[in-house]
XYZ file of C-alpha atoms in Angstrom:
605
model
C 217.583 -14.471 83.565
C 214.634 -15.046 85.900
C 212.338 -12.268 87.148
C 210.093 -12.146 90.192
C 206.830 -10.225 89.697
C 205.292 -10.875 93.108
C 205.989 -7.311 94.311
C 203.927 -5.863 91.483
C 200.266 -5.012 91.797
C 197.837 -7.478 90.286
C 197.083 -4.822 87.674
C 200.688 -4.894 86.438
C 201.415 -8.557 87.076
C 199.233 -9.882 84.270
C 200.922 -7.672 81.662
C 204.366 -8.492 83.019
C 203.653 -12.199 82.641
C 202.340 -11.720 79.113
C 205.516 -9.894 78.113
C 207.702 -12.437 79.879
C 206.055 -15.178 77.810
C 206.458 -13.144 74.618
C 210.158 -12.561 75.236
C 211.040 -15.981 76.621
C 211.780 -14.674 80.126
C 211.316 -17.040 83.053
C 209.242 -16.056 86.068
C 210.378 -17.193 89.487
C 212.870 -16.488 92.251
C 215.356 -14.070 90.746
C 215.515 -10.362 89.979
C 212.667 -8.674 91.837
C 210.686 -6.174 89.760
C 209.122 -3.252 91.598
C 207.174 -0.233 90.399
C 206.934 3.334 91.603
C 204.837 6.184 90.253
C 206.972 8.832 88.581
C 206.699 11.694 86.111
C 209.155 9.940 83.778
C 210.452 6.521 82.833
C 213.349 5.249 84.895
C 214.887 1.807 85.246
C 217.315 1.425 88.153
C 218.946 -1.693 89.512
C 220.105 -2.140 93.058
C 221.188 -5.548 94.275
C 218.601 -8.142 93.281
C 215.877 -5.531 92.643
C 215.082 -3.520 89.553
C 212.788 -0.552 90.137
C 210.801 0.879 87.250
C 209.488 4.397 87.626
C 206.703 5.266 85.220
C 203.890 7.758 84.739
C 201.626 5.334 82.839
C 201.116 1.612 82.533
C 202.509 1.515 78.988
C 205.584 3.389 80.177
C 206.092 0.747 82.855
C 206.032 -2.028 80.283
C 208.531 -0.179 78.095
C 210.766 -0.077 81.152
C 210.188 -3.768 81.811
C 211.567 -4.670 78.373
C 214.658 -2.637 79.172
C 214.963 -4.535 82.454
C 214.707 -7.826 80.564
C 217.611 -6.626 78.388
C 219.689 -5.654 81.429
C 219.478 -1.943 80.667
C 218.932 1.055 82.925
C 217.555 4.395 81.736
C 216.097 7.816 82.515
C 213.669 8.977 79.817
C 210.849 11.476 79.602
C 208.017 11.237 77.093
C 207.897 14.006 74.505
C 204.295 13.149 73.569
C 201.032 13.148 75.484
C 199.810 10.225 73.358
C 201.401 7.873 70.862
C 198.979 5.842 68.758
C 199.320 3.181 66.100
C 196.457 2.971 63.628
C 196.208 -0.431 61.934
C 194.026 -0.665 58.837
C 191.510 -3.502 59.183
C 189.229 -2.427 56.332
C 191.122 -3.245 53.113
C 190.333 -6.978 53.196
C 192.987 -7.797 55.815
C 191.219 -7.863 59.197
C 193.803 -8.709 61.832
C 192.940 -11.836 63.793
C 192.411 -11.561 67.541
C 195.737 -13.349 68.322
C 197.566 -11.039 65.892
C 196.083 -7.935 67.532
C 197.168 -9.240 70.940
C 200.684 -9.803 69.640
C 200.642 -6.269 68.252
C 199.468 -4.941 71.632
C 202.407 -6.664 73.337
C 204.850 -5.095 70.894
C 203.270 -1.664 71.324
C 203.439 -1.967 75.111
C 207.111 -2.897 74.799
C 207.653 0.242 72.707
C 205.716 2.524 75.061
C 202.682 3.260 72.866
C 199.569 4.064 74.855
C 196.898 3.775 72.137
C 195.910 1.452 69.303
C 193.287 2.236 66.687
C 191.852 -0.560 64.581
C 190.633 1.256 61.481
C 187.245 -0.291 60.778
C 185.041 1.197 58.085
C 182.430 -1.557 58.227
C 184.503 -4.336 59.801
C 182.785 -4.283 63.165
C 179.390 -5.806 63.810
C 176.454 -3.528 64.650
C 173.521 -4.965 66.530
C 170.394 -5.187 64.353
C 172.416 -4.262 61.228
C 173.337 -7.770 60.000
C 174.648 -6.640 56.614
C 177.018 -4.073 58.090
C 180.338 -5.885 57.733
C 178.627 -8.957 56.301
C 181.167 -11.557 55.049
C 183.976 -9.077 55.670
C 185.518 -10.655 58.774
C 184.008 -7.937 60.955
C 184.896 -7.940 64.641
C 182.125 -9.083 66.943
C 181.276 -7.234 70.134
C 182.771 -10.103 72.128
C 186.040 -9.919 70.172
C 186.341 -6.175 70.659
C 185.614 -6.450 74.384
C 188.297 -9.131 74.676
C 190.833 -6.990 72.802
C 189.856 -3.905 74.764
C 190.439 -5.687 78.078
C 193.736 -7.100 76.861
C 194.925 -3.680 75.742
C 193.920 -2.128 79.064
C 195.947 -4.774 80.911
C 199.057 -3.777 78.952
C 198.463 -0.033 79.046
C 197.445 0.215 75.394
C 193.987 1.755 75.084
C 191.946 0.617 72.096
C 190.395 3.685 70.494
C 187.562 3.207 67.971
C 188.532 4.456 64.513
C 185.578 4.499 62.129
C 184.062 6.438 59.253
C 180.990 8.647 59.508
C 180.963 10.335 56.093
C 182.999 8.673 53.325
C 185.026 5.498 52.710
C 181.941 3.334 53.196
C 181.736 1.791 49.731
C 181.475 -1.767 51.075
C 178.073 -1.184 52.683
C 176.485 0.250 49.570
C 176.389 -3.121 47.812
C 173.527 -4.045 50.154
C 170.043 -2.775 49.397
C 169.282 -1.538 52.902
C 172.083 1.041 52.643
C 171.682 2.155 49.021
C 169.294 4.994 49.857
C 171.857 6.385 52.332
C 174.369 7.105 49.583
C 175.110 10.554 48.206
C 177.641 9.394 45.595
C 180.756 7.240 45.399
C 181.486 6.077 48.966
C 179.835 9.054 50.722
C 176.859 9.063 53.070
C 173.843 11.268 52.284
C 174.145 14.216 54.641
C 171.018 15.725 56.240
C 169.108 12.444 55.847
C 167.746 11.268 59.194
C 168.274 7.622 58.258
C 172.009 8.338 58.079
C 172.011 9.675 61.608
C 170.089 6.634 62.787
C 172.906 4.522 61.350
C 175.558 6.685 62.994
C 173.673 6.478 66.294
C 173.774 2.688 65.958
C 177.518 2.914 65.305
C 178.148 4.820 68.519
C 175.802 2.632 70.524
C 177.885 -0.340 69.388
C 181.171 1.403 70.175
C 179.920 2.272 73.651
C 179.256 -1.412 74.331
C 182.532 -2.652 72.843
C 185.182 -0.199 74.072
C 186.196 1.200 77.445
C 187.623 4.376 75.947
C 185.314 7.326 75.439
C 187.349 8.863 72.669
C 186.802 7.957 69.017
C 188.172 8.818 65.601
C 185.267 9.591 63.266
C 187.198 9.792 59.976
C 185.425 12.199 57.586
C 188.369 12.483 55.174
C 188.497 12.559 51.381
C 184.769 13.139 50.838
C 185.620 15.176 47.758
C 182.191 14.861 46.120
C 180.045 15.486 49.182
C 176.782 17.175 48.253
C 177.201 16.535 44.526
C 175.269 13.283 44.018
C 171.866 12.318 45.351
C 172.134 15.269 47.741
C 172.307 17.628 44.755
C 169.273 15.950 43.196
C 167.218 16.451 46.336
C 168.406 19.844 47.579
C 170.005 21.614 44.653
C 173.512 22.985 44.966
C 174.312 23.936 48.567
C 177.355 25.560 50.121
C 179.463 22.525 50.917
C 180.982 24.109 54.009
C 177.451 24.321 55.362
C 176.770 20.676 54.497
C 179.927 19.510 56.264
C 179.228 21.775 59.241
C 175.703 20.434 59.721
C 176.798 16.843 59.306
C 179.771 17.145 61.644
C 177.624 18.896 64.241
C 175.115 16.041 64.162
C 177.837 13.392 64.401
C 179.426 15.155 67.391
C 176.031 15.423 69.090
C 175.509 11.684 68.676
C 179.031 10.997 69.955
C 178.417 13.212 72.977
C 175.171 11.352 73.683
C 177.288 8.231 74.266
C 180.020 10.070 76.145
C 182.601 10.252 73.338
C 184.969 13.052 72.408
C 186.226 12.902 68.847
C 189.149 13.166 66.491
C 188.685 13.643 62.758
C 190.934 13.985 59.728
C 191.337 17.660 58.929
C 191.921 17.624 55.173
C 188.340 18.256 54.017
C 188.304 21.819 55.288
C 191.459 22.636 53.344
C 190.235 20.915 50.187
C 186.898 22.719 50.181
C 188.628 26.033 50.822
C 191.341 25.634 48.190
C 189.646 23.933 45.249
C 190.563 20.382 46.232
C 194.152 21.135 47.225
C 195.485 20.203 50.666
C 198.968 21.727 50.940
C 198.071 25.404 50.606
C 199.734 26.754 53.724
C 200.844 29.679 51.587
C 197.277 31.009 51.686
C 195.101 32.164 54.548
C 192.229 29.886 55.464
C 188.973 31.767 54.844
C 187.163 32.801 57.995
C 184.013 31.042 56.796
C 185.952 27.758 56.896
C 187.189 28.413 60.422
C 183.698 29.373 61.544
C 182.242 26.181 60.019
C 184.327 23.897 62.225
C 182.894 22.958 65.636
C 185.531 23.598 68.284
C 184.941 20.399 70.241
C 186.738 18.121 67.785
C 190.459 17.375 67.454
C 191.658 17.974 63.887
C 194.261 15.475 62.752
C 196.863 16.765 60.321
C 197.799 13.637 58.371
C 200.827 13.625 56.142
C 202.918 10.668 54.983
C 204.508 12.065 51.855
C 206.668 15.111 52.409
C 210.475 15.185 52.353
C 210.656 18.932 52.945
C 210.269 20.103 56.528
C 208.901 23.445 55.346
C 205.685 21.708 54.306
C 205.170 20.219 57.758
C 205.945 23.553 59.411
C 203.544 25.413 57.138
C 200.714 22.928 57.544
C 201.014 22.817 61.338
C 200.882 26.607 61.446
C 197.792 26.565 59.204
C 196.037 24.017 61.421
C 196.917 26.075 64.489
C 195.154 29.105 63.003
C 191.874 27.189 62.997
C 191.939 27.154 66.792
C 190.853 23.549 67.386
C 192.829 20.982 69.338
C 195.147 19.313 66.831
C 197.238 16.208 66.503
C 199.523 14.733 63.850
C 199.388 11.408 62.019
C 202.393 10.197 60.077
C 202.731 6.973 58.149
C 204.381 3.583 58.326
C 204.152 2.744 54.632
C 202.603 -0.690 54.119
C 199.956 0.372 51.632
C 201.747 0.233 48.300
C 201.892 -3.508 47.709
C 203.221 -6.690 49.248
C 206.258 -5.038 50.800
C 206.762 -2.039 53.116
C 208.521 1.243 52.387
C 210.302 1.649 55.713
C 213.198 3.738 54.450
C 210.891 6.329 52.981
C 208.738 6.236 56.124
C 211.754 6.878 58.326
C 212.911 9.802 56.199
C 209.486 11.467 56.079
C 208.784 10.740 59.759
C 212.065 12.256 60.897
C 211.177 15.564 59.291
C 207.555 15.419 60.418
C 208.416 14.712 64.054
C 211.127 17.378 64.066
C 208.421 19.824 63.028
C 205.869 18.507 65.542
C 208.316 18.743 68.418
C 209.413 22.192 67.279
C 205.798 23.394 67.251
C 204.709 21.671 70.448
C 202.384 19.147 68.779
C 202.447 16.266 71.236
C 199.506 14.037 70.273
C 201.058 11.755 67.656
C 199.822 8.805 65.633
C 201.426 6.582 63.032
C 199.099 5.110 60.423
C 199.588 1.737 58.745
C 197.084 1.757 55.902
C 196.477 -1.294 53.699
C 195.250 0.036 50.361
C 194.245 -2.332 47.563
C 194.082 -5.574 49.455
C 196.044 -5.233 52.683
C 198.920 -7.221 51.175
C 201.834 -6.137 53.378
C 202.054 -7.460 56.923
C 201.361 -5.064 59.793
C 204.579 -6.388 61.328
C 206.620 -5.498 58.228
C 206.638 -1.841 59.333
C 208.040 -2.477 62.805
C 211.164 -0.374 62.041
C 208.878 2.640 61.528
C 206.734 1.768 64.560
C 209.777 1.529 66.825
C 211.206 4.748 65.375
C 208.164 6.738 66.503
C 208.498 5.279 70.008
C 212.159 6.235 70.234
C 211.330 9.785 69.147
C 208.866 9.820 72.033
C 211.488 8.779 74.581
C 214.779 9.757 72.981
C 216.161 6.224 72.914
C 218.482 4.549 70.428
C 216.387 3.081 67.631
C 218.617 0.165 66.697
C 219.211 -0.964 70.279
C 215.528 -0.711 71.143
C 214.553 -2.527 67.963
C 216.793 -5.451 68.844
C 215.337 -5.617 72.369
C 211.704 -5.263 71.279
C 211.588 -7.162 67.991
C 214.479 -9.561 68.492
C 215.999 -8.811 65.072
C 218.632 -6.511 63.683
C 217.191 -3.189 62.501
C 219.080 -3.168 59.200
C 218.113 -6.773 58.525
C 214.451 -5.876 58.918
C 214.836 -3.052 56.421
C 215.641 -5.779 53.878
C 211.884 -6.250 53.559
C 211.976 -3.057 51.463
C 214.339 -4.624 48.931
C 211.866 -6.208 46.484
C 210.978 -2.644 45.497
C 214.480 -1.134 45.666
C 216.275 -0.978 42.316
C 218.837 1.722 43.031
C 222.038 1.169 44.970
C 221.596 4.554 46.634
C 217.945 5.464 46.942
C 217.224 9.103 46.030
C 215.341 11.161 48.585
C 211.637 10.849 48.064
C 211.936 7.534 46.203
C 208.805 5.408 46.242
C 208.104 2.297 44.189
C 206.047 -0.867 44.265
C 207.919 -2.516 41.423
C 207.423 -6.010 42.841
C 203.630 -5.762 42.703
C 203.679 -4.072 39.319
C 205.807 -6.738 37.679
C 204.183 -9.643 39.472
C 200.903 -8.674 37.835
C 202.132 -6.998 34.621
C 200.642 -9.078 31.825
C 202.913 -11.491 29.983
C 201.570 -10.668 26.517
C 199.942 -7.255 26.993
C 202.125 -5.735 29.687
C 201.299 -2.098 30.330
C 204.605 -1.662 32.163
C 206.942 -3.530 29.804
C 208.643 -0.273 28.886
C 209.645 0.328 32.492
C 211.475 -3.020 32.777
C 215.055 -1.820 32.581
C 217.646 -4.614 32.118
C 220.009 -3.179 34.726
C 217.419 -3.605 37.450
C 217.719 -7.392 37.221
C 221.262 -7.227 38.588
C 220.005 -5.264 41.559
C 217.160 -7.742 42.079
C 219.644 -10.629 42.190
C 221.773 -8.845 44.766
C 218.693 -7.977 46.808
C 217.557 -11.597 46.741
C 220.821 -12.632 48.399
C 220.443 -9.933 51.055
C 216.897 -11.027 51.878
C 218.029 -14.636 52.164
C 220.813 -13.671 54.559
C 218.491 -11.524 56.684
C 215.938 -14.325 56.806
C 218.420 -16.635 58.495
C 218.659 -14.146 61.386
C 214.997 -13.086 61.572
C 213.804 -15.586 64.183
C 210.042 -15.550 64.722
C 209.609 -13.065 61.859
C 211.369 -15.269 59.300
C 208.025 -15.915 57.594
C 207.949 -12.262 56.464
C 211.245 -12.818 54.700
C 209.878 -16.001 53.104
C 207.185 -13.834 51.517
C 209.712 -11.207 50.423
C 212.152 -13.764 48.998
C 209.601 -15.779 47.068
C 207.974 -12.612 45.711
C 211.225 -11.204 44.396
C 212.282 -14.612 43.057
C 209.060 -14.806 41.030
C 209.361 -11.206 39.841
C 212.979 -11.742 38.812
C 211.908 -14.625 36.568
C 208.927 -12.746 35.107
C 210.188 -9.149 35.126
C 211.205 -8.630 31.479
C 209.423 -11.595 29.909
C 207.103 -9.358 27.885
C 209.916 -7.277 26.426
C 211.883 -10.394 25.444
C 208.774 -12.014 23.954
C 207.876 -9.031 21.792
C 211.464 -8.712 20.537
C 211.670 -12.401 19.647
C 208.241 -12.426 18.005
C 209.053 -9.330 15.955
C 212.295 -10.937 14.763
C 210.590 -14.299 14.123
C 213.228 -15.839 16.399
C 211.572 -19.211 16.927
C 214.450 -20.600 18.957
C 214.064 -17.844 21.542
C 210.282 -18.220 21.486
C 210.674 -21.920 22.273
C 212.967 -21.017 25.171
C 210.324 -18.568 26.412
C 207.815 -21.412 26.637
C 210.171 -23.060 29.139
C 210.507 -19.736 30.959
C 206.748 -19.724 31.436
C 207.022 -23.055 33.205
C 209.605 -21.617 35.608
C 207.481 -18.488 36.158
C 204.468 -20.641 37.003
C 206.470 -22.666 39.512
C 207.871 -19.603 41.262
C 204.507 -17.832 41.395
C 203.084 -20.935 43.063
C 205.863 -20.862 45.657
C 205.142 -17.200 46.374
C 201.405 -17.889 46.554
C 202.058 -20.534 49.215
C 204.280 -18.212 51.285
C 201.867 -15.289 51.037
C 198.911 -17.483 51.969
C 200.767 -18.753 55.028
C 201.512 -15.165 56.074
C 197.887 -14.139 55.581
C 196.389 -16.941 57.660
C 198.990 -16.391 60.358
C 198.011 -12.743 60.823
C 194.523 -12.140 59.457
C 191.038 -13.526 59.537
C 190.325 -15.807 56.565
C 187.921 -13.293 54.980
C 189.677 -11.268 52.320
C 192.053 -14.014 51.222
C 189.515 -14.940 48.556
C 190.492 -11.677 46.829
C 194.107 -12.815 46.614
C 193.114 -16.328 45.659
C 191.326 -14.759 42.703
C 194.211 -12.430 41.846
C 197.024 -14.965 42.152
C 194.904 -17.780 40.790
C 194.090 -15.529 37.861
C 197.797 -14.890 37.325
C 198.476 -18.627 37.264
C 195.612 -19.118 34.826
C 196.994 -16.380 32.607
C 200.441 -18.011 32.593
C 198.876 -21.257 31.356
C 196.828 -19.401 28.734
C 199.894 -17.567 27.407
C 201.864 -20.807 27.361
C 199.109 -22.461 25.328
C 198.995 -19.606 22.814
C 202.758 -19.461 22.384
C 202.956 -23.229 22.011
C 200.127 -23.121 19.480
C 201.945 -20.487 17.459
C 205.161 -22.497 17.381
C 203.291 -25.648 16.332
C 201.490 -23.807 13.540
C 198.029 -24.249 15.060
C 197.848 -20.460 15.512
C 198.987 -18.386 12.533
C 199.746 -15.180 14.420
C 199.759 -13.739 17.924
C 197.845 -10.591 17.112
C 198.132 -9.225 20.665
C 201.901 -8.964 20.197
C 201.718 -6.969 16.977
C 200.387 -3.677 18.298
C 203.065 -1.009 18.734
C 203.974 -0.580 22.387
C 203.972 2.865 23.965
C 205.889 4.064 27.009
C 204.665 6.578 29.544
C 205.417 5.034 32.904
C 208.813 6.550 33.605
C 209.137 8.148 37.028
C 211.912 10.354 38.374
C 211.132 9.448 41.993
C 210.239 5.822 41.567
C 207.481 3.760 40.033
C 204.302 3.578 42.115
C 201.023 2.188 40.799
C 198.930 0.340 43.346
C 195.699 -0.707 41.688
C 195.542 -4.397 40.790
C 192.628 -3.957 38.374
C 194.604 -1.412 36.360
C 197.916 -3.280 36.585
C 196.776 -6.471 34.920
C 195.159 -5.066 31.799
C 194.321 -1.980 29.777
C 190.861 -3.481 29.442
C 188.011 -2.991 31.884
C 188.150 -5.294 34.903
């Protein structure tokens, strides 16, 4: 089908052409696309003209995708804002082309905001070591992305940190004196506020929007490090209040209004606990919170709506503007957890809608290396959009992504070992057993034989889905090769220890051959993962995975040499196999352990 955009304003025409190119739609004499301002989304066809009514630019582009698919609709947004937050701080910094592709997909969904979560991965003028060697976005890159987002109705909103989560900068001498402890800035130190002023000066030059997310979450040890040495113990509510007040003053100086994560106030009030909606928030906590900041209730974990209801009611009692941030789980390893995300998000959004919370975000964190693709969570991203507009998720997913919804959920399968997943199930089994050591495997006891049958079945499902995945087939290459390697390696340690204990030299010789197959399949996965990384991310950060996967390959060769040496008689005993193995990693709701350094060894890495 051919579409004619000449009746559109120049402001809309650029975005329409970008989406036409993305979706393989021809521009020329054909169906005429017109736009009218409306308080809701509508797509109506009359003769050779399709008219899209929309209240915002992003809403128009959502309607345009429906027009491309030959659909008509009447939909009203349930949310004032819908934001995707993409983590660009855990080694994987999305490339400029990848961000633009993401913007096109978000516009097609009807999102109106995108946050690139950047702890230190944006350049600051006159601070050359801020983001040094981290793939940090330059001012020119951010301006380019900002303009592109504006053209498609997706506003780029700065999402930074102004208190904690800044560990990367503290390796450089110029920032060491600004550290309280761990990854936390030293509150009440004027040099810290000079840095934060530089942050906002840079944001003001790089972004059109004058709204920013200032982070300030999970600073559990604030005031208990260098601050304690210099000031003695201080009321930590007072420390947070003074710091937040200063940050908001600096933001206001540059014309910004702010969002921040709201958990710190709960944790300080309730001894480190977050979900204490059963207790009244002390008045001193409420009084310590400036009222000109939007508190974001983040929650990605709950499968009980009562928790969401209780937490929203607790946030409301504080009296600040509030918003909600759910999660599209891509932060537990190489693969997403879309099914869990959809279950938790359904309950969360039911609660938000029931309580009138209409400023909604979905976070896509990238903990421990940013391994999973941002595009792997598209089922969750589209789900949030359809809750905004009340559309059919599977139909919209097919129109927007070009793949079958259920097929895309196959990306979850490398971590799915149950035929029917229990509610609340979470696991990153594929990462655990990719890196579980061959001779000294911490997780050998969790390698249940019956799971291998499920892995084999899942491998076939991923292969079938890959054949239908179109431009996203490369994600399924990563999933398939990962699971294929894990399937070969999964229970190697348990079989090795059993054979060694029984002095079964025939089986030990067969295990040497198994190591050769494991090495080959890990190399195939390494190639697929590398291709995915360079397709989506800046090169910086891949050196981490080169070291991890290269280390795994080196360890395979080392284990092969030791086992071969034992069988030849050059080594009298494999002492590392003789220590009694202990369990302790059973989980009733899955197996989740996402720290590479603690997966590979019980020793200090």
